[in-house]
Tab-separated table of C-alpha atoms and ligand atoms in Angstrom:
chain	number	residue	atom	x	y	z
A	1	UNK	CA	25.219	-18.488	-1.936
A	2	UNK	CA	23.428	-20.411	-4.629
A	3	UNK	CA	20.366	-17.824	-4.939
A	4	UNK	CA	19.711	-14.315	-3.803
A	5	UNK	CA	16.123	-12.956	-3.959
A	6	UNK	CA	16.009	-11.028	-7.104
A	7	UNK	CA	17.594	-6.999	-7.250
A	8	UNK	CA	14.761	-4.717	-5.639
A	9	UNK	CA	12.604	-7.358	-3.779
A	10	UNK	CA	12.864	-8.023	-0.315
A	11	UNK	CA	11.915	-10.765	1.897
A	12	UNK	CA	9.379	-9.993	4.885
A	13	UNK	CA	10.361	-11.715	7.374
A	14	UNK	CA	8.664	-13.381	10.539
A	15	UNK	CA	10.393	-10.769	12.962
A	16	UNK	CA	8.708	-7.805	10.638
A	17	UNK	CA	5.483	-9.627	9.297
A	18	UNK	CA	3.812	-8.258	12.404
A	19	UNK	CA	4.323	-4.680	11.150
A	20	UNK	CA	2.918	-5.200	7.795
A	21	UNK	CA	-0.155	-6.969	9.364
A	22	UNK	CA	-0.578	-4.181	11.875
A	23	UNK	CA	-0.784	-1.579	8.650
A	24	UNK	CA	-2.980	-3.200	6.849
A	25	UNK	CA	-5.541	-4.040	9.569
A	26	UNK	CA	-5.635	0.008	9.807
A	27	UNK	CA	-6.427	0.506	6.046
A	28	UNK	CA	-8.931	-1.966	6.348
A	29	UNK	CA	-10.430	-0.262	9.169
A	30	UNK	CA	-10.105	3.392	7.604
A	31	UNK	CA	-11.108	1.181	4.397
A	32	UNK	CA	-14.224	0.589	5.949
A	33	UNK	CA	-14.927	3.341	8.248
A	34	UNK	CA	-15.554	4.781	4.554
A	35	UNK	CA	-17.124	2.092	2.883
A	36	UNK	CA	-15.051	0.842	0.057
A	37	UNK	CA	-15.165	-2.656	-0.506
A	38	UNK	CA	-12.205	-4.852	-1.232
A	39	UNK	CA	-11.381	-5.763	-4.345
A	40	UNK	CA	-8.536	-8.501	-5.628
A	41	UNK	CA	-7.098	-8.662	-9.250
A	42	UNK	CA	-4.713	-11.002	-10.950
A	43	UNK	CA	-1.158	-9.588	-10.719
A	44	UNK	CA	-0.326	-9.850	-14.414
A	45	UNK	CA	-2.766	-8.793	-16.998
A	46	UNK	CA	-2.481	-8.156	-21.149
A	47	UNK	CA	0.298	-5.581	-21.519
A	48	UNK	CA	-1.788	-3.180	-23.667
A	49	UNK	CA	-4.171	-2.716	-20.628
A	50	UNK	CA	-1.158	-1.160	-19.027
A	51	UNK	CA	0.067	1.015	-21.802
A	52	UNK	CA	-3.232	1.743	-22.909
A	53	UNK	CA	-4.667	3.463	-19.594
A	54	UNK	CA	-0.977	4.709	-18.115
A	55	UNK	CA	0.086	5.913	-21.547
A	56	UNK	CA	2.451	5.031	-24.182
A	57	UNK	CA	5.415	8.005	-23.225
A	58	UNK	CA	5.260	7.514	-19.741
A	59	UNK	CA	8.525	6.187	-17.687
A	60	UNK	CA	6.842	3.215	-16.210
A	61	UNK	CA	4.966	1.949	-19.371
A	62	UNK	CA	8.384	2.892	-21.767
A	63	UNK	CA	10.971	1.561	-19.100
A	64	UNK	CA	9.669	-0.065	-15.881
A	65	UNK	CA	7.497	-2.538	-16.843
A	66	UNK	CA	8.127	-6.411	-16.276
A	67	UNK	CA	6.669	-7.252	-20.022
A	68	UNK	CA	7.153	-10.939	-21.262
A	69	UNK	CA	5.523	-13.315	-23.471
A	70	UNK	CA	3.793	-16.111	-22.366
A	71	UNK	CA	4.036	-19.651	-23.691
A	72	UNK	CA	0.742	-19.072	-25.650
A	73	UNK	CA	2.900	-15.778	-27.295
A	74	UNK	CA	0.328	-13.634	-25.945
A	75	UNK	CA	2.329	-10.032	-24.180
A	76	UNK	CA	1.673	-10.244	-20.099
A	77	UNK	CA	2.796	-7.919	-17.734
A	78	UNK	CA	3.027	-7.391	-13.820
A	79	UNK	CA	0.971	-5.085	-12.636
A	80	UNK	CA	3.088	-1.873	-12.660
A	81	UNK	CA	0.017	-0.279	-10.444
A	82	UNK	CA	-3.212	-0.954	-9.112
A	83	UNK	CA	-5.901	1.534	-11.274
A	84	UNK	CA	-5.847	-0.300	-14.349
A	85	UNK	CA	-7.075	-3.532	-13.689
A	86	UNK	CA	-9.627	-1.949	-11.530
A	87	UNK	CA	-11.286	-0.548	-14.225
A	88	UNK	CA	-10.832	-3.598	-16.182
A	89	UNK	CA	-12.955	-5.564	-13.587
A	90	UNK	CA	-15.292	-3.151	-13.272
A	91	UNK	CA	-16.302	-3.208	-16.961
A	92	UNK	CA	-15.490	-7.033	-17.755
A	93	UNK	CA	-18.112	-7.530	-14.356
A	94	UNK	CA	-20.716	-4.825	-15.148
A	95	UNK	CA	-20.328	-3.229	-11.542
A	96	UNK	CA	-21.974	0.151	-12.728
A	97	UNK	CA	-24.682	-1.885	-13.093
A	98	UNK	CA	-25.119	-3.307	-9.113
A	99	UNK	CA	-24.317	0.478	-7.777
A	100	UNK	CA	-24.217	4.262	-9.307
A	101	UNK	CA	-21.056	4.854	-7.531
A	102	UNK	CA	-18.446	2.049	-7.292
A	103	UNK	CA	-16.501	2.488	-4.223
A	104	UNK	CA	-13.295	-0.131	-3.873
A	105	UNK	CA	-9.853	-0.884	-2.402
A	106	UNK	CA	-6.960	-2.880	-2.721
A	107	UNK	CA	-3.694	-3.775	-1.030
A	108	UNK	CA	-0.883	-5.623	-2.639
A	109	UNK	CA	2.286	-6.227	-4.789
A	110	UNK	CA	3.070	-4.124	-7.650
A	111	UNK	CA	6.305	-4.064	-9.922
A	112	UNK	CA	8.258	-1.515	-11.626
A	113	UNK	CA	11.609	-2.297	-13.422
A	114	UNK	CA	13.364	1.423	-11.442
A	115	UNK	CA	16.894	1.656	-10.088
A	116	UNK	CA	16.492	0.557	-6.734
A	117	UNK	CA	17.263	2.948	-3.850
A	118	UNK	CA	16.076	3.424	-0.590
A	119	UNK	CA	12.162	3.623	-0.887
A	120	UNK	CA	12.238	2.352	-4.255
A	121	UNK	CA	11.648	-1.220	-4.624
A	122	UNK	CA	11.113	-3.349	-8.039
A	123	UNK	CA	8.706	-5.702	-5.755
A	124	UNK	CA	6.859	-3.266	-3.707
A	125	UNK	CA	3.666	-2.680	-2.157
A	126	UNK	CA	0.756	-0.376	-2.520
A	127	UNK	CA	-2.387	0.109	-0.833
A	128	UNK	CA	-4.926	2.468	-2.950
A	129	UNK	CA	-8.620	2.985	-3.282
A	130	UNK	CA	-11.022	3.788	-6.248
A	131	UNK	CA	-14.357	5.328	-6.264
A	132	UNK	CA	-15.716	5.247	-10.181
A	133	UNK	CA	-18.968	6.976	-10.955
A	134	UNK	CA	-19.352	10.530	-9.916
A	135	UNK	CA	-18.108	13.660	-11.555
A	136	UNK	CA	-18.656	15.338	-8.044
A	137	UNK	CA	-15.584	16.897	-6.375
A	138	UNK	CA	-16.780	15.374	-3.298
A	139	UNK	CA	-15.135	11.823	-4.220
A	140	UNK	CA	-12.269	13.517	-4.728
A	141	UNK	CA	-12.455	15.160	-1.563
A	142	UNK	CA	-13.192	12.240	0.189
A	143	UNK	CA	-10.731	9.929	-1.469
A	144	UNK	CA	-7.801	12.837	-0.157
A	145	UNK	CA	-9.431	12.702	2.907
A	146	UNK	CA	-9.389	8.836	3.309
A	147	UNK	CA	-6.013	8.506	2.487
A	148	UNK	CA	-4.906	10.921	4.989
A	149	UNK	CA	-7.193	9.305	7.619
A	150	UNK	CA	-4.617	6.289	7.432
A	151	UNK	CA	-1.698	7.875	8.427
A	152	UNK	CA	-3.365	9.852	11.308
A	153	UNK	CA	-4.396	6.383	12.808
A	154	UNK	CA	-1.018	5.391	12.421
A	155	UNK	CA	0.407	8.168	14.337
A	156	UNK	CA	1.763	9.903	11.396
A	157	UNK	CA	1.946	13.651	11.427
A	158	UNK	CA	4.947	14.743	8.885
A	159	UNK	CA	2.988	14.846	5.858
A	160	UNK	CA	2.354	17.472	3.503
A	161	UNK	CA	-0.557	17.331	1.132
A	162	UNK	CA	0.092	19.075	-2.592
A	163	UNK	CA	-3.101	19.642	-4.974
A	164	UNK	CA	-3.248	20.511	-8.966
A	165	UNK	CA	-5.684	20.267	-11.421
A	166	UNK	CA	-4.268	19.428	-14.718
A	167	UNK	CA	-7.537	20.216	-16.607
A	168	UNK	CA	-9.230	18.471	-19.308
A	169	UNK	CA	-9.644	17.599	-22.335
A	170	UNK	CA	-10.955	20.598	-23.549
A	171	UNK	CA	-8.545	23.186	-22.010
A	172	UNK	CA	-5.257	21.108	-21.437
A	173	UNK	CA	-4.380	21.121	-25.080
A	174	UNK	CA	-4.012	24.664	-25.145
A	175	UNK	CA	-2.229	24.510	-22.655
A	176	UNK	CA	0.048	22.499	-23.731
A	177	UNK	CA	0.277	23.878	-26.839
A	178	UNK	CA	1.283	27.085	-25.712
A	179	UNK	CA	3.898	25.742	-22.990
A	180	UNK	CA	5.324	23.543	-25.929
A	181	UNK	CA	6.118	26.821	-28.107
A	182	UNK	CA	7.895	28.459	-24.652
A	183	UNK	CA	10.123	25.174	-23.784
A	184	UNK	CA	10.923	24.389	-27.767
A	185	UNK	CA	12.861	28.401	-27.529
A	186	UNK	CA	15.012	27.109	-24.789
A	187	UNK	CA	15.331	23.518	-25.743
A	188	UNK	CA	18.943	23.119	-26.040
A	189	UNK	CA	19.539	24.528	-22.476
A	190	UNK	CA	17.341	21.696	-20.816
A	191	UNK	CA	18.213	18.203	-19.605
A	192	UNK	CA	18.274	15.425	-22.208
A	193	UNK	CA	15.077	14.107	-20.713
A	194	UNK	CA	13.158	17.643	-20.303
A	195	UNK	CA	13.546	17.991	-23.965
A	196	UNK	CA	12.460	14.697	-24.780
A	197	UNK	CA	9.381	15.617	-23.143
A	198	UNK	CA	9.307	18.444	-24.820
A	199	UNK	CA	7.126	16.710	-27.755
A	200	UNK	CA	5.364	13.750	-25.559
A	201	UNK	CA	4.318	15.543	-22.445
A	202	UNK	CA	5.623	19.227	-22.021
A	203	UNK	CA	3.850	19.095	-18.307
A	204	UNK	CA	6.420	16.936	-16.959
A	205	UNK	CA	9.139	19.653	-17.865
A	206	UNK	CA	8.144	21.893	-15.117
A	207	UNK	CA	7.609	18.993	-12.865
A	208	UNK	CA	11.797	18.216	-13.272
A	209	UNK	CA	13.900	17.757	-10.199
A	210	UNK	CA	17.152	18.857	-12.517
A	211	UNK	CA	17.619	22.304	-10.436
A	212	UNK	CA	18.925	24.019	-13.692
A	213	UNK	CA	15.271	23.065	-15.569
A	214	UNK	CA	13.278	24.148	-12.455
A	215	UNK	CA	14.919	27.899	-13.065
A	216	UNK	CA	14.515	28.171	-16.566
A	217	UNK	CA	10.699	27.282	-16.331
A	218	UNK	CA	10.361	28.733	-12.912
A	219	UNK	CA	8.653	32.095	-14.966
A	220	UNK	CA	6.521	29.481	-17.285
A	221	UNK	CA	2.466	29.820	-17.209
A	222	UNK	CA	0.921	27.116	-14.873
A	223	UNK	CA	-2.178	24.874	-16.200
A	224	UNK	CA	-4.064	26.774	-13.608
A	225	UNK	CA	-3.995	29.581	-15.538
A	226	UNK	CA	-5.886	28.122	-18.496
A	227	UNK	CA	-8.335	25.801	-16.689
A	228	UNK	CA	-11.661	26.047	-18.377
A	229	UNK	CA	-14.588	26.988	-16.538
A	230	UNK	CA	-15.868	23.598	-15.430
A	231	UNK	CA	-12.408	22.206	-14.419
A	232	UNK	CA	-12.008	25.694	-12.641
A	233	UNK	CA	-14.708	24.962	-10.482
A	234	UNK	CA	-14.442	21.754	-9.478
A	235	UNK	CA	-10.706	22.331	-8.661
A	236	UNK	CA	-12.537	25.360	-6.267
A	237	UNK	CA	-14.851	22.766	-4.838
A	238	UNK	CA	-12.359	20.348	-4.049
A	239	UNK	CA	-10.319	23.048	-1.903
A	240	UNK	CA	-13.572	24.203	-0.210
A	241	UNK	CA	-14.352	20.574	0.967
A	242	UNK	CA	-10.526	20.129	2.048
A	243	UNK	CA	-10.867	23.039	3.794
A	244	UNK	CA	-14.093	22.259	5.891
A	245	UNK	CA	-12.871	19.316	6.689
A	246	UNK	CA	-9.887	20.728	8.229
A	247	UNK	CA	-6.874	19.343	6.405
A	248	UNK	CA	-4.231	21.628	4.946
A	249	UNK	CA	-2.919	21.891	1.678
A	250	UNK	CA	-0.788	23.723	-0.614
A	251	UNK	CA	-1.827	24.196	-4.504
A	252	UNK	CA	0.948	23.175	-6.629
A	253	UNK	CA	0.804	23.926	-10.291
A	254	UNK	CA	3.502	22.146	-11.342
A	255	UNK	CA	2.338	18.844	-9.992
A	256	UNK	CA	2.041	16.272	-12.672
A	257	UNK	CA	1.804	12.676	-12.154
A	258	UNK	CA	3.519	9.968	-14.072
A	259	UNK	CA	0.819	8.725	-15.231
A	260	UNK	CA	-0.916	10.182	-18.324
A	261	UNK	CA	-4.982	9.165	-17.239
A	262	UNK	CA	-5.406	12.214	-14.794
A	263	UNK	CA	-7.957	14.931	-15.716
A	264	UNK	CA	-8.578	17.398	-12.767
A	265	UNK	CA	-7.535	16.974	-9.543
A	266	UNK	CA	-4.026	15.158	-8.720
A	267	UNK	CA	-1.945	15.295	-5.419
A	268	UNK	CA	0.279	13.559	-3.971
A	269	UNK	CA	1.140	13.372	-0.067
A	270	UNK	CA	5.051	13.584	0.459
A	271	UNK	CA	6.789	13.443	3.774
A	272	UNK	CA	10.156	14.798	4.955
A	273	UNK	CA	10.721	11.827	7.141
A	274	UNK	CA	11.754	10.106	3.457
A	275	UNK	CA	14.886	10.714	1.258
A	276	UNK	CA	14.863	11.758	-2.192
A	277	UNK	CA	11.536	9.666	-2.351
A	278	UNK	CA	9.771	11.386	-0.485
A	279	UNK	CA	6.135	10.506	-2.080
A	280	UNK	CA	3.988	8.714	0.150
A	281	UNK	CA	1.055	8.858	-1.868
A	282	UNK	CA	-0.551	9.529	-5.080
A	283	UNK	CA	-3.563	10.140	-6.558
A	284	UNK	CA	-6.239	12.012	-8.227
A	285	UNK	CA	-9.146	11.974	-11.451
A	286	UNK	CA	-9.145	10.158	-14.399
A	287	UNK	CA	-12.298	10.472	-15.961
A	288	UNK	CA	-11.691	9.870	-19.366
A	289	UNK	CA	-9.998	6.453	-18.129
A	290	UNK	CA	-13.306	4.092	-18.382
A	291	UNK	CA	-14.118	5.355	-22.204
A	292	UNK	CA	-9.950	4.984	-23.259
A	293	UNK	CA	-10.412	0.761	-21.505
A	294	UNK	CA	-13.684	0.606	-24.268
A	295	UNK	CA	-16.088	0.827	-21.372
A	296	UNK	CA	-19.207	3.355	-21.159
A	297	UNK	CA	-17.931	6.653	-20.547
A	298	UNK	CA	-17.952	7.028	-16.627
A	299	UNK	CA	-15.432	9.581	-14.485
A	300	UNK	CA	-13.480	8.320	-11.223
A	301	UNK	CA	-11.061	9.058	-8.751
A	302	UNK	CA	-8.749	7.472	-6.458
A	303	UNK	CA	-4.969	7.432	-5.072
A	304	UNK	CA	-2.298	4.392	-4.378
A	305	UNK	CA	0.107	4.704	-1.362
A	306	UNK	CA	3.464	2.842	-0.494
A	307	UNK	CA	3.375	0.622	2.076
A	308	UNK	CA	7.119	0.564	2.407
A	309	UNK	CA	7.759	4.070	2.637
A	310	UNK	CA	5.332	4.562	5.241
A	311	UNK	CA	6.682	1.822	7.136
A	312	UNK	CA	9.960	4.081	6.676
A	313	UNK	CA	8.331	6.868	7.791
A	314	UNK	CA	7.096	4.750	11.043
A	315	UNK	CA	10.155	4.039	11.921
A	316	UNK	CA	11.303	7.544	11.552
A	317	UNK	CA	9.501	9.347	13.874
A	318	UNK	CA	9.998	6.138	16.093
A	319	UNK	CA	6.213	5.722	16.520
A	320	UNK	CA	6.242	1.959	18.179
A	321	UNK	CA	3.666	-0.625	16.505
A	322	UNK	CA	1.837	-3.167	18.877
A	323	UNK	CA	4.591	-6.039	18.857
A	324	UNK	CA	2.441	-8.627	17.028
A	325	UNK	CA	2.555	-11.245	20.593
A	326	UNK	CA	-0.337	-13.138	21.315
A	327	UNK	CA	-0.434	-14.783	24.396
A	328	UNK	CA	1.133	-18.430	24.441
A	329	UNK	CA	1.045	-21.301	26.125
A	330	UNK	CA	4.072	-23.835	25.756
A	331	UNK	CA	3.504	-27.243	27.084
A	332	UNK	CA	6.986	-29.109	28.068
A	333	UNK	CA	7.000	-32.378	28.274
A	334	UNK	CA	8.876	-33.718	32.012
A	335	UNK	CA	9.691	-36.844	30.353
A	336	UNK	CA	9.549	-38.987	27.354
A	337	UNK	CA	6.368	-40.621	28.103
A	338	UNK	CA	4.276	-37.330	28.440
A	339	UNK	CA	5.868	-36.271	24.886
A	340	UNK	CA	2.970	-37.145	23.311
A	341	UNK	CA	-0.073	-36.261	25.413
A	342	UNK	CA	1.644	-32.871	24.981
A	343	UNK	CA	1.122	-32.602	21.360
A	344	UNK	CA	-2.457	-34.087	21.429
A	345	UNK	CA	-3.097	-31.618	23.998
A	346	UNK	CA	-1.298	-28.909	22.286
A	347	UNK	CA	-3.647	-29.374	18.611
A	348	UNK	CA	-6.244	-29.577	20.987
A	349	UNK	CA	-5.745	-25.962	22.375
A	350	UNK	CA	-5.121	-24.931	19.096
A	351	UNK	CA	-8.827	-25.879	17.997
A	352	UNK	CA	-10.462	-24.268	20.850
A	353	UNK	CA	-8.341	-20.801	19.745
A	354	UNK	CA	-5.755	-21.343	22.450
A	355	UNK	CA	-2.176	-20.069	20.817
A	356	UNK	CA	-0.048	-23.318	21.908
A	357	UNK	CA	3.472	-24.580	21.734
A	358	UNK	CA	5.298	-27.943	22.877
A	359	UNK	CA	8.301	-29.312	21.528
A	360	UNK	CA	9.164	-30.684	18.266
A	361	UNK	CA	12.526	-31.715	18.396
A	362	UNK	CA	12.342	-33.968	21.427
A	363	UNK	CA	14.946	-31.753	24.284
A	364	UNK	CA	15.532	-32.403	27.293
A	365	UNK	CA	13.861	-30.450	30.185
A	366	UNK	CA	15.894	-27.710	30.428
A	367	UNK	CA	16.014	-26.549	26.573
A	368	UNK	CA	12.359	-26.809	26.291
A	369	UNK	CA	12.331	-24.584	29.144
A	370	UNK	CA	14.734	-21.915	27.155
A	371	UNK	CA	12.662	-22.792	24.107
A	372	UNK	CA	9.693	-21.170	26.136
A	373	UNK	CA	11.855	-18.215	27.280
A	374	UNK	CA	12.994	-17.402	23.848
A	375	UNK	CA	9.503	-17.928	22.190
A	376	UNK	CA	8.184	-15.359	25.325
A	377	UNK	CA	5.588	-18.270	26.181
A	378	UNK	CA	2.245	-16.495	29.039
A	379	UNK	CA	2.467	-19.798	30.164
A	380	UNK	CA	4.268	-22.903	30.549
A	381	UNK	CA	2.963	-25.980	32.040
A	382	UNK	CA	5.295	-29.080	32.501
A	383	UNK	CA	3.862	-32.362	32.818
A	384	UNK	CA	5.382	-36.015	33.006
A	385	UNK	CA	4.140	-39.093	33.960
A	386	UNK	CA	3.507	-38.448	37.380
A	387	UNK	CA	0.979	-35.242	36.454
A	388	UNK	CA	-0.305	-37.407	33.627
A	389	UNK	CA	-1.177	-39.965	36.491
A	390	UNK	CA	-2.606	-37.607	38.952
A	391	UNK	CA	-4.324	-35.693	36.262
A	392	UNK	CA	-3.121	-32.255	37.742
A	393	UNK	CA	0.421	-29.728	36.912
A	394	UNK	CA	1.443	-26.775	37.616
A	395	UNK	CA	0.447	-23.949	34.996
A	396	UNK	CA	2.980	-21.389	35.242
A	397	UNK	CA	2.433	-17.810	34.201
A	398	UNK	CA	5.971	-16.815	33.045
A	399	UNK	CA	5.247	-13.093	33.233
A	400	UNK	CA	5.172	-12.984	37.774
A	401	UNK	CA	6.556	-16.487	38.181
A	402	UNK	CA	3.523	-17.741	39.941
A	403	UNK	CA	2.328	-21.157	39.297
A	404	UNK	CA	-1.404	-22.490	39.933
A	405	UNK	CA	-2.102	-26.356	40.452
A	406	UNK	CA	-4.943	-27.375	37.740
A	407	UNK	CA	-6.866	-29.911	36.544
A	408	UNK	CA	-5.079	-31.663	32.939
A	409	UNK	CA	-8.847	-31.143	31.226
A	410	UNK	CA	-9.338	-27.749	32.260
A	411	UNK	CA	-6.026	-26.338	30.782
A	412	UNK	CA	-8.573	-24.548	27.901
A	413	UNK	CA	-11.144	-22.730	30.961
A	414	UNK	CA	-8.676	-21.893	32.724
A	415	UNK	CA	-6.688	-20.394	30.419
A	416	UNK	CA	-9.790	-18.510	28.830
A	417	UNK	CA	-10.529	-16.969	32.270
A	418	UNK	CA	-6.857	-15.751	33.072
A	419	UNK	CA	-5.962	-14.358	29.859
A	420	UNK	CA	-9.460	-12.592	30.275
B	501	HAM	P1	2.027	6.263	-8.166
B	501	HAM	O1	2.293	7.669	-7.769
B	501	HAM	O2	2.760	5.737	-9.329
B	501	HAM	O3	0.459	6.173	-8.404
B	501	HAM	O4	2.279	5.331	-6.933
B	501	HAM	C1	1.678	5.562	-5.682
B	501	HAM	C2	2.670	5.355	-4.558
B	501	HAM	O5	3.286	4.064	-4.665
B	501	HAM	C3	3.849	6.318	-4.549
B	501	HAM	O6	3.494	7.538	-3.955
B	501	HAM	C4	4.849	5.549	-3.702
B	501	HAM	O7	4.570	5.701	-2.317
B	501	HAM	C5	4.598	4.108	-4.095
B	501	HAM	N1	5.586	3.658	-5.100
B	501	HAM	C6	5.578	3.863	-6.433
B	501	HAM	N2	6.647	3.308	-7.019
B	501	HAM	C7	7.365	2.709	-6.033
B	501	HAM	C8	8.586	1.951	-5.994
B	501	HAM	N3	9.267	1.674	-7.091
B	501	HAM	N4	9.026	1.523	-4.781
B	501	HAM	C9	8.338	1.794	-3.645
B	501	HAM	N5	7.173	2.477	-3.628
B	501	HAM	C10	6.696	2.935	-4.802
B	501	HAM	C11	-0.213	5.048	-8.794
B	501	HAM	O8	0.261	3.937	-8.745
B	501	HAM	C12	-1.639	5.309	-9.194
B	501	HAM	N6	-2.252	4.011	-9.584
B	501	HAM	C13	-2.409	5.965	-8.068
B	501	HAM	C14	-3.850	6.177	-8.379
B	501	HAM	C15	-4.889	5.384	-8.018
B	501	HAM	N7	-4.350	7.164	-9.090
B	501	HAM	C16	-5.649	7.044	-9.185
B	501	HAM	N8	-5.973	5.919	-8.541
């Protein structure tokens, strides 16, 4: 074959769009049930907004991003995720000035340069949600409690919900500094990338999936210990609020994102319906974000989910979506001369909201009549030049085999009042 689509992108195809369309109706409807607004950004943007906000050291701004120059020699990259260019917009179109707390969502494409695998795509999709103004714990409670509101609509109950606070700027760095001195003593011992980070983010360290790093840190101080007094208590206010509103959670403290804007709160939802990536969702604060983009200092909070792995997950548990049909109406034509009465008719239909089909690559009889099996037509009326003459055919619902005589100009009522 000439071309393939490109390694780690996938075509979604007519048999699966339905699926995709079903999911994101649901976020919209959770989306709103909340109200957060949608919001659209371009899918490439300057490449220092990207390094800039998700950090210099991290894996998808030092490996994973789709970076080029444009013809202009200006540096452009894909969107690697969704937070970003949310806060761009949001200072570039002075929306702290319409409301004190900005409240929006987005669903789309996102690209990351990883080895592909299953659940990890290079094209791949994300849903997410930012509220930006308020230092309150109850955004963050609310934005955990939004996300999860999605995949309870959808059915989904394997989920498990992990919280951390990585602290601040005032009482991470001793933190880290401290944590540094440990790991630097057993150094040698860790894998190549654990000491790496060693220098650039000691945090991720105890966040490693290499088994032989997770026991040589497993006695290692957790940032929880060394929270400061503010970051202490909102991280206590955010578990009282996800406690009265009933969902369950376990504090993690070695949960740190791969992204380096979080201050506070992160989690991440993770199912065991999924393989190795098993993160459905991430999330958390990043209040120092705004100020680091050269807007006015202002804290926010949100999360980004895959839509891919939760279609995974869907299928999983075997949870059956609607099947996408809308009732249809195919008109076959009995002969040549009604061929073309049938299409009038058919765009016809179509502008009075009527779903209708005829054929378009002139068959006889009898393969229109499989055409309207195989499309699983409501209805299929036949007409030739004898109904055309008498004005009247037979309107045939497919579903009981029984057939009504009607009136050529009231295919549209009639249809209306059945389908009713
Ligand atoms: P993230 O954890 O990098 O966070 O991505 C969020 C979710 O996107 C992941 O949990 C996963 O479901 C999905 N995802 C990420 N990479 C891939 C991939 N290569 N293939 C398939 N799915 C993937 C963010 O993107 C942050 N912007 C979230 C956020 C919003 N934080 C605050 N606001």
């Amino acid at each position: 074959m000439a071309f393939r689509s490109i390694k780690g992108t996938k075509d979604i195809l007519p048999a699966d769009s339905h699926r995709w369309q079903h999911v994101e109706a649901i976020v919209r409807d959770v989306f709103q049930t909340f109200n957060y607004k949608e919001i659209r950004t371009p899918i490439f943007e300057q490449t220092a907004l990207f390094s800039r906000s998700i950090g210099e050291l991290t894996d998808i701004v030092g490996k994973e991003m789709y970076t080029f120059e444009d013809r202009s020699g200006d540096s452009i990259t894909l969107r690697p995720e969704g937070t970003a260019s949310v806060i761009r917009a949001y200072i570039q179109n002075n929306l702290a000035e319409q409301l004190p707390l900005t409240k929006v969502y987005y669903i789309g494409p996102m690209f990351r340069q990883e080895r592909p695998q299953a659940g990890r795509l290079r094209q791949f999709h994300q849903f997410g949600a930012e509220a930006i103004g308020s230092p309150a714990a109850e955004v963050d409670a609310e934005i955990i409690a939004m996300a999860i509101a999605v995949y309870r609509k959808l059915g989904i109950r394997q989920y498990a919900l992990k919280i951390n606070s990585v602290g601040c700027e005032k009482c991470r760095p001793v933190y880290k500094a401290t944590l540094q001195e440990l790991l630097r003593k057993i150094a040698p011992q860790l894998s190549p990338d654990s000491q790496r980070r060693i220098d650039q983010n000691p945090m991720r360290v105890l966040d490693s999936k290499d088994e032989e790093d997770q026991s040589l840190t497993v006695d290692m101080p957790l940032i929880n210990e060394f929270l400061c007094t503010e970051c202490s208590e909102h991280f206590k206010n955010v578990q009282r609020l996800l406690t009265s509103f009933e969902i369950d959670f376990t504090v993690d403290g070695r949960l740190v994102r791969g992204l380096d804007y979080y201050t506070k709160t992160a989690f991440e939802l993770t199912s065991t319906a999924l393989g190795s990536q098993d993160a459905l969702a991430g999330g958390g604060r990043y209040d120092l974000l705004t100020q680091e983009l050269e807007g006015k200092a202002t804290p926010g909070v949100g999360f980004a989910a895959g839509i891919e792995r939760l279609l995974m997950v869907l299928d999983k548990t075997g949870f059956t979506l609607p099947d996408g049909r809308h009732p249809l109406l195919f008109i076959a034509a009995a002969d040549d001369s009604a061929r073309e009465w049938a299409l009038a008719e058919t765009i016809r239909l179509r502008e009075r909201g009527i779903a209708a089909e005829t054929d378009l690559l002139r068959r006889s009889l009898k393969a229109q009549m499989r055409e309207a099996d195989r499309q699983e037509a409501t209805f299929v009326l036949v007409a030739g030049a004898r109904e055309l003459e008498e004005g009247k055919a037979a309107l045939k619902r497919m579903q009981d085999g029984t057939s009504e005589l009607i009136s050529l100009d009231t295919i549209a009522s009639t249809l209306q009042r059945t389908s009713s």
